[in-house]
Amino acid sequence: FEYQRVLGKNLSLDELRLGYDTVLIALGCSQPRKLGIAGEDLPGVVYALPFLKSVRFGQSQALGRKVVVIGGGDVAVDCAQTARRLGAEEVVVISLEDDSSLPAHPNVVNGAKAEGIVFRGAWGPQAIRGQGDRLDGVQLKKCVSVFDAAANFRPVYDVCQTDFETADCVIVAIGQSADLSCLADCGIARAG
C-alpha cells in the first residue's frame, strides 16, 4: 500500500513498474454519470454518491420539501430513502424502466414505497428547469422502450408525451464511470 500517493501526481508509472513485470490499474468507478441535459448545473442538482457520502459524514443537506431522484437502481432508491429520512416531505423516483422492470431489487422498492416514496416509471428527464438560484423541477418525456432488439441500452422516447415534476432538489443516480485523468497524467493513451 502506498498511502497519500496519487498516480500521475506524486507517483509516476515508472515508479509503479519498478520490480514488477505486470502492473494492473483498477481505478473503479468513482465519477458520477451526467445526464447531458440542460439545467444539470443548476443549484439544487446533486449526484448520488457525493450526496450519500456527505450524509454519511454528517454534512448538512438542504433538500427542501420535495426531492426528485432520477434513476431506477438500488442507489437511486437509497438516495430516495435517505432524502425522506432527512425530512423531505415528498420524494419521487423517476426511471426509464416501468415499475415491473426496475433494476432495483423488488424488496428495496417495496420498502421505499412503504416509506411513502412515489415511483414514476417509463419517464426520462428532458431538461432541468430553474431560474437563477431557484430550481423549479424536471421536464419529462415518455420512455417507450429502454433497450433495442439486441438488448443494448438505447432508450426511445415519445417526445409528444411530456410532463413536469416540480422539485426543490434533484438527485441524479444513473451510475458511475471511471476517472481516467490519471492515465493521461502518466502519459498512457486511453483506448476507445
GROMACS .gro file of C-alpha atoms in nm:
model
  192
    1PHE     CA    1   0.000   0.000   0.000
    2GLU     CA    2   0.120   0.347  -0.091
    3TYR     CA    3  -0.072   0.593   0.123
    4GLN     CA    4  -0.130   0.954   0.017
    5ARG     CA    5   0.016   0.887  -0.327
    6VAL     CA    6  -0.176   0.966  -0.643
    7LEU     CA    7  -0.090   0.814  -0.978
    8GLY     CA    8   0.008   1.094  -1.215
    9LYS     CA    9   0.056   1.345  -0.932
   10ASN     CA   10   0.316   1.224  -0.681
   11LEU     CA   11   0.356   0.868  -0.813
   12SER     CA   12   0.478   0.803  -1.166
   13LEU     CA   13   0.405   0.499  -1.376
   14ASP     CA   14   0.778   0.426  -1.388
   15GLU     CA   15   0.791   0.417  -1.006
   16LEU     CA   16   0.490   0.186  -1.004
   17ARG     CA   17   0.654  -0.052  -1.251
   18LEU     CA   18   0.979  -0.087  -1.051
   19GLY     CA   19   1.040  -0.453  -0.977
   20TYR     CA   20   0.725  -0.583  -1.147
   21ASP     CA   21   0.662  -0.750  -1.482
   22THR     CA   22   0.297  -0.652  -1.486
   23VAL     CA   23   0.100  -0.365  -1.337
   24LEU     CA   24  -0.278  -0.381  -1.316
   25ILE     CA   25  -0.450  -0.046  -1.289
   26ALA     CA   26  -0.801  -0.094  -1.144
   27LEU     CA   27  -0.944   0.253  -1.096
   28GLY     CA   28  -1.305   0.170  -1.014
   29CYS     CA   29  -1.597   0.394  -1.096
   30SER     CA   30  -1.593   0.698  -0.873
   31GLN     CA   31  -1.726   0.970  -1.106
   32PRO     CA   32  -2.099   1.031  -1.130
   33ARG     CA   33  -2.252   0.985  -1.474
   34LYS     CA   34  -2.406   1.301  -1.611
   35LEU     CA   35  -2.744   1.327  -1.779
   36GLY     CA   36  -2.617   1.560  -2.050
   37ILE     CA   37  -2.928   1.778  -2.041
   38ALA     CA   38  -2.996   2.148  -1.993
   39GLY     CA   39  -3.009   2.266  -1.633
   40GLU     CA   40  -2.792   1.992  -1.491
   41ASP     CA   41  -2.558   2.253  -1.344
   42LEU     CA   42  -2.832   2.441  -1.156
   43PRO     CA   43  -2.804   2.480  -0.779
   44GLY     CA   44  -3.002   2.204  -0.613
   45VAL     CA   45  -2.889   1.931  -0.855
   46VAL     CA   46  -2.666   1.677  -0.680
   47TYR     CA   47  -2.523   1.336  -0.766
   48ALA     CA   48  -2.590   1.013  -0.580
   49LEU     CA   49  -2.252   0.911  -0.438
   50PRO     CA   50  -2.140   1.260  -0.330
   51PHE     CA   51  -2.485   1.306  -0.172
   52LEU     CA   52  -2.470   0.976   0.018
   53LYS     CA   53  -2.108   1.036   0.119
   54SER     CA   54  -2.186   1.380   0.259
   55VAL     CA   55  -2.476   1.237   0.459
   56ARG     CA   56  -2.253   0.956   0.588
   57PHE     CA   57  -2.001   1.210   0.715
   58GLY     CA   58  -2.266   1.423   0.885
   59GLN     CA   59  -2.264   1.718   0.648
   60SER     CA   60  -2.594   1.903   0.649
   61GLN     CA   61  -2.820   1.877   0.345
   62ALA     CA   62  -3.067   2.150   0.243
   63LEU     CA   63  -3.307   1.941   0.036
   64GLY     CA   64  -3.627   2.139   0.058
   65ARG     CA   65  -3.979   1.999   0.070
   66LYS     CA   66  -3.978   1.794  -0.250
   67VAL     CA   67  -3.695   1.579  -0.388
   68VAL     CA   68  -3.686   1.412  -0.729
   69VAL     CA   69  -3.443   1.124  -0.779
   70ILE     CA   70  -3.354   1.031  -1.136
   71GLY     CA   71  -3.261   0.664  -1.173
   72GLY     CA   72  -3.411   0.323  -1.107
   73GLY     CA   73  -3.139   0.119  -0.937
   74ASP     CA   74  -3.066   0.038  -0.575
   75VAL     CA   75  -2.853   0.352  -0.533
   76ALA     CA   76  -3.140   0.569  -0.658
   77VAL     CA   77  -3.374   0.409  -0.408
   78ASP     CA   78  -3.113   0.453  -0.133
   79CYS     CA   79  -3.094   0.824  -0.220
   80ALA     CA   80  -3.474   0.850  -0.212
   81GLN     CA   81  -3.499   0.684   0.129
   82THR     CA   82  -3.213   0.896   0.264
   83ALA     CA   83  -3.381   1.216   0.143
   84ARG     CA   84  -3.708   1.108   0.304
   85ARG     CA   85  -3.534   1.029   0.633
   86LEU     CA   86  -3.361   1.370   0.622
   87GLY     CA   87  -3.703   1.535   0.621
   88ALA     CA   88  -3.815   1.570   0.260
   89GLU     CA   89  -4.194   1.565   0.269
   90GLU     CA   90  -4.230   1.428  -0.082
   91VAL     CA   91  -3.984   1.209  -0.274
   92VAL     CA   92  -4.042   1.095  -0.633
   93VAL     CA   93  -3.820   0.847  -0.819
   94ILE     CA   94  -3.819   0.895  -1.198
   95SER     CA   95  -3.696   0.597  -1.402
   96LEU     CA   96  -3.680   0.498  -1.767
   97GLU     CA   97  -3.799   0.149  -1.673
   98ASP     CA   98  -4.160   0.085  -1.577
   99ASP     CA   99  -4.237  -0.049  -1.229
  100SER     CA  100  -4.223  -0.412  -1.344
  101SER     CA  101  -3.866  -0.386  -1.477
  102LEU     CA  102  -3.684  -0.156  -1.237
  103PRO     CA  103  -3.319  -0.255  -1.187
  104ALA     CA  104  -3.356  -0.203  -0.810
  105HIS     CA  105  -3.433  -0.516  -0.611
  106PRO     CA  106  -3.810  -0.557  -0.556
  107ASN     CA  107  -3.768  -0.574  -0.176
  108VAL     CA  108  -3.581  -0.242  -0.182
  109VAL     CA  109  -3.855  -0.083  -0.394
  110ASN     CA  110  -4.130  -0.219  -0.168
  111GLY     CA  111  -3.950  -0.084   0.139
  112ALA     CA  112  -3.927   0.260  -0.021
  113LYS     CA  113  -4.294   0.256  -0.117
  114ALA     CA  114  -4.379   0.167   0.243
  115GLU     CA  115  -4.199   0.490   0.344
  116GLY     CA  116  -4.422   0.688   0.108
  117ILE     CA  117  -4.179   0.727  -0.180
  118VAL     CA  118  -4.354   0.755  -0.519
  119PHE     CA  119  -4.218   0.582  -0.830
  120ARG     CA  120  -4.289   0.719  -1.178
  121GLY     CA  121  -4.174   0.463  -1.429
  122ALA     CA  122  -4.132   0.495  -1.807
  123TRP     CA  123  -4.028   0.862  -1.794
  124GLY     CA  124  -3.695   1.022  -1.875
  125PRO     CA  125  -3.554   1.365  -1.800
  126GLN     CA  126  -3.561   1.611  -2.089
  127ALA     CA  127  -3.432   1.917  -1.901
  128ILE     CA  128  -3.397   2.051  -1.550
  129ARG     CA  129  -3.569   2.385  -1.514
  130GLY     CA  130  -3.499   2.674  -1.282
  131GLN     CA  131  -3.441   3.045  -1.264
  132GLY     CA  132  -3.128   3.193  -1.112
  133ASP     CA  133  -3.058   3.009  -0.789
  134ARG     CA  134  -3.405   2.853  -0.772
  135LEU     CA  135  -3.476   2.504  -0.902
  136ASP     CA  136  -3.827   2.456  -1.044
  137GLY     CA  137  -3.822   2.088  -1.142
  138VAL     CA  138  -3.768   1.835  -1.417
  139GLN     CA  139  -3.922   1.840  -1.765
  140LEU     CA  140  -4.002   1.477  -1.853
  141LYS     CA  141  -4.053   1.282  -2.175
  142LYS     CA  142  -4.223   0.945  -2.205
  143CYS     CA  143  -3.988   0.647  -2.244
  144VAL     CA  144  -4.144   0.383  -2.469
  145SER     CA  145  -3.850   0.140  -2.462
  146VAL     CA  146  -3.518   0.121  -2.280
  147PHE     CA  147  -3.332  -0.144  -2.484
  148ASP     CA  148  -3.314  -0.217  -2.855
  149ALA     CA  149  -3.374  -0.559  -3.017
  150ALA     CA  150  -3.013  -0.662  -2.943
  151ALA     CA  151  -3.057  -0.576  -2.571
  152ASN     CA  152  -2.835  -0.267  -2.597
  153PHE     CA  153  -2.921   0.030  -2.377
  154ARG     CA  154  -3.084   0.260  -2.630
  155PRO     CA  155  -3.386   0.446  -2.489
  156VAL     CA  156  -3.660   0.557  -2.727
  157TYR     CA  157  -3.886   0.844  -2.628
  158ASP     CA  158  -4.224   0.974  -2.735
  159VAL     CA  159  -4.143   1.344  -2.715
  160CYS     CA  160  -4.509   1.427  -2.776
  161GLN     CA  161  -4.586   1.292  -2.429
  162THR     CA  162  -4.430   1.525  -2.177
  163ASP     CA  163  -4.485   1.611  -1.814
  164PHE     CA  164  -4.326   1.825  -1.545
  165GLU     CA  165  -4.231   1.722  -1.194
  166THR     CA  166  -4.168   2.008  -0.952
  167ALA     CA  167  -3.865   1.978  -0.724
  168ASP     CA  168  -3.664   2.167  -0.466
  169CYS     CA  169  -3.375   1.923  -0.515
  170VAL     CA  170  -3.284   1.676  -0.790
  171ILE     CA  171  -3.058   1.380  -0.714
  172VAL     CA  172  -2.906   1.217  -1.023
  173ALA     CA  173  -2.846   0.845  -0.962
  174ILE     CA  174  -2.780   0.693  -1.305
  175GLY     CA  175  -2.450   0.521  -1.233
  176GLN     CA  176  -2.082   0.600  -1.216
  177SER     CA  177  -1.788   0.599  -1.456
  178ALA     CA  178  -1.412   0.577  -1.414
  179ASP     CA  179  -1.199   0.887  -1.374
  180LEU     CA  180  -0.922   0.815  -1.625
  181SER     CA  181  -0.746   1.152  -1.595
  182CYS     CA  182  -0.455   0.996  -1.404
  183LEU     CA  183  -0.377   0.785  -1.711
  184ALA     CA  184  -0.328   1.094  -1.924
  185ASP     CA  185  -0.118   1.247  -1.645
  186CYS     CA  186   0.106   0.936  -1.669
  187GLY     CA  187   0.131   0.951  -2.046
  188ILE     CA  188  -0.086   0.644  -2.101
  189ALA     CA  189  -0.301   0.673  -2.411
  190ARG     CA  190  -0.662   0.595  -2.339
  191ALA     CA  191  -0.809   0.321  -2.558
  192GLY     CA  192  -1.157   0.369  -2.705
   0.00000   0.00000   0.00000
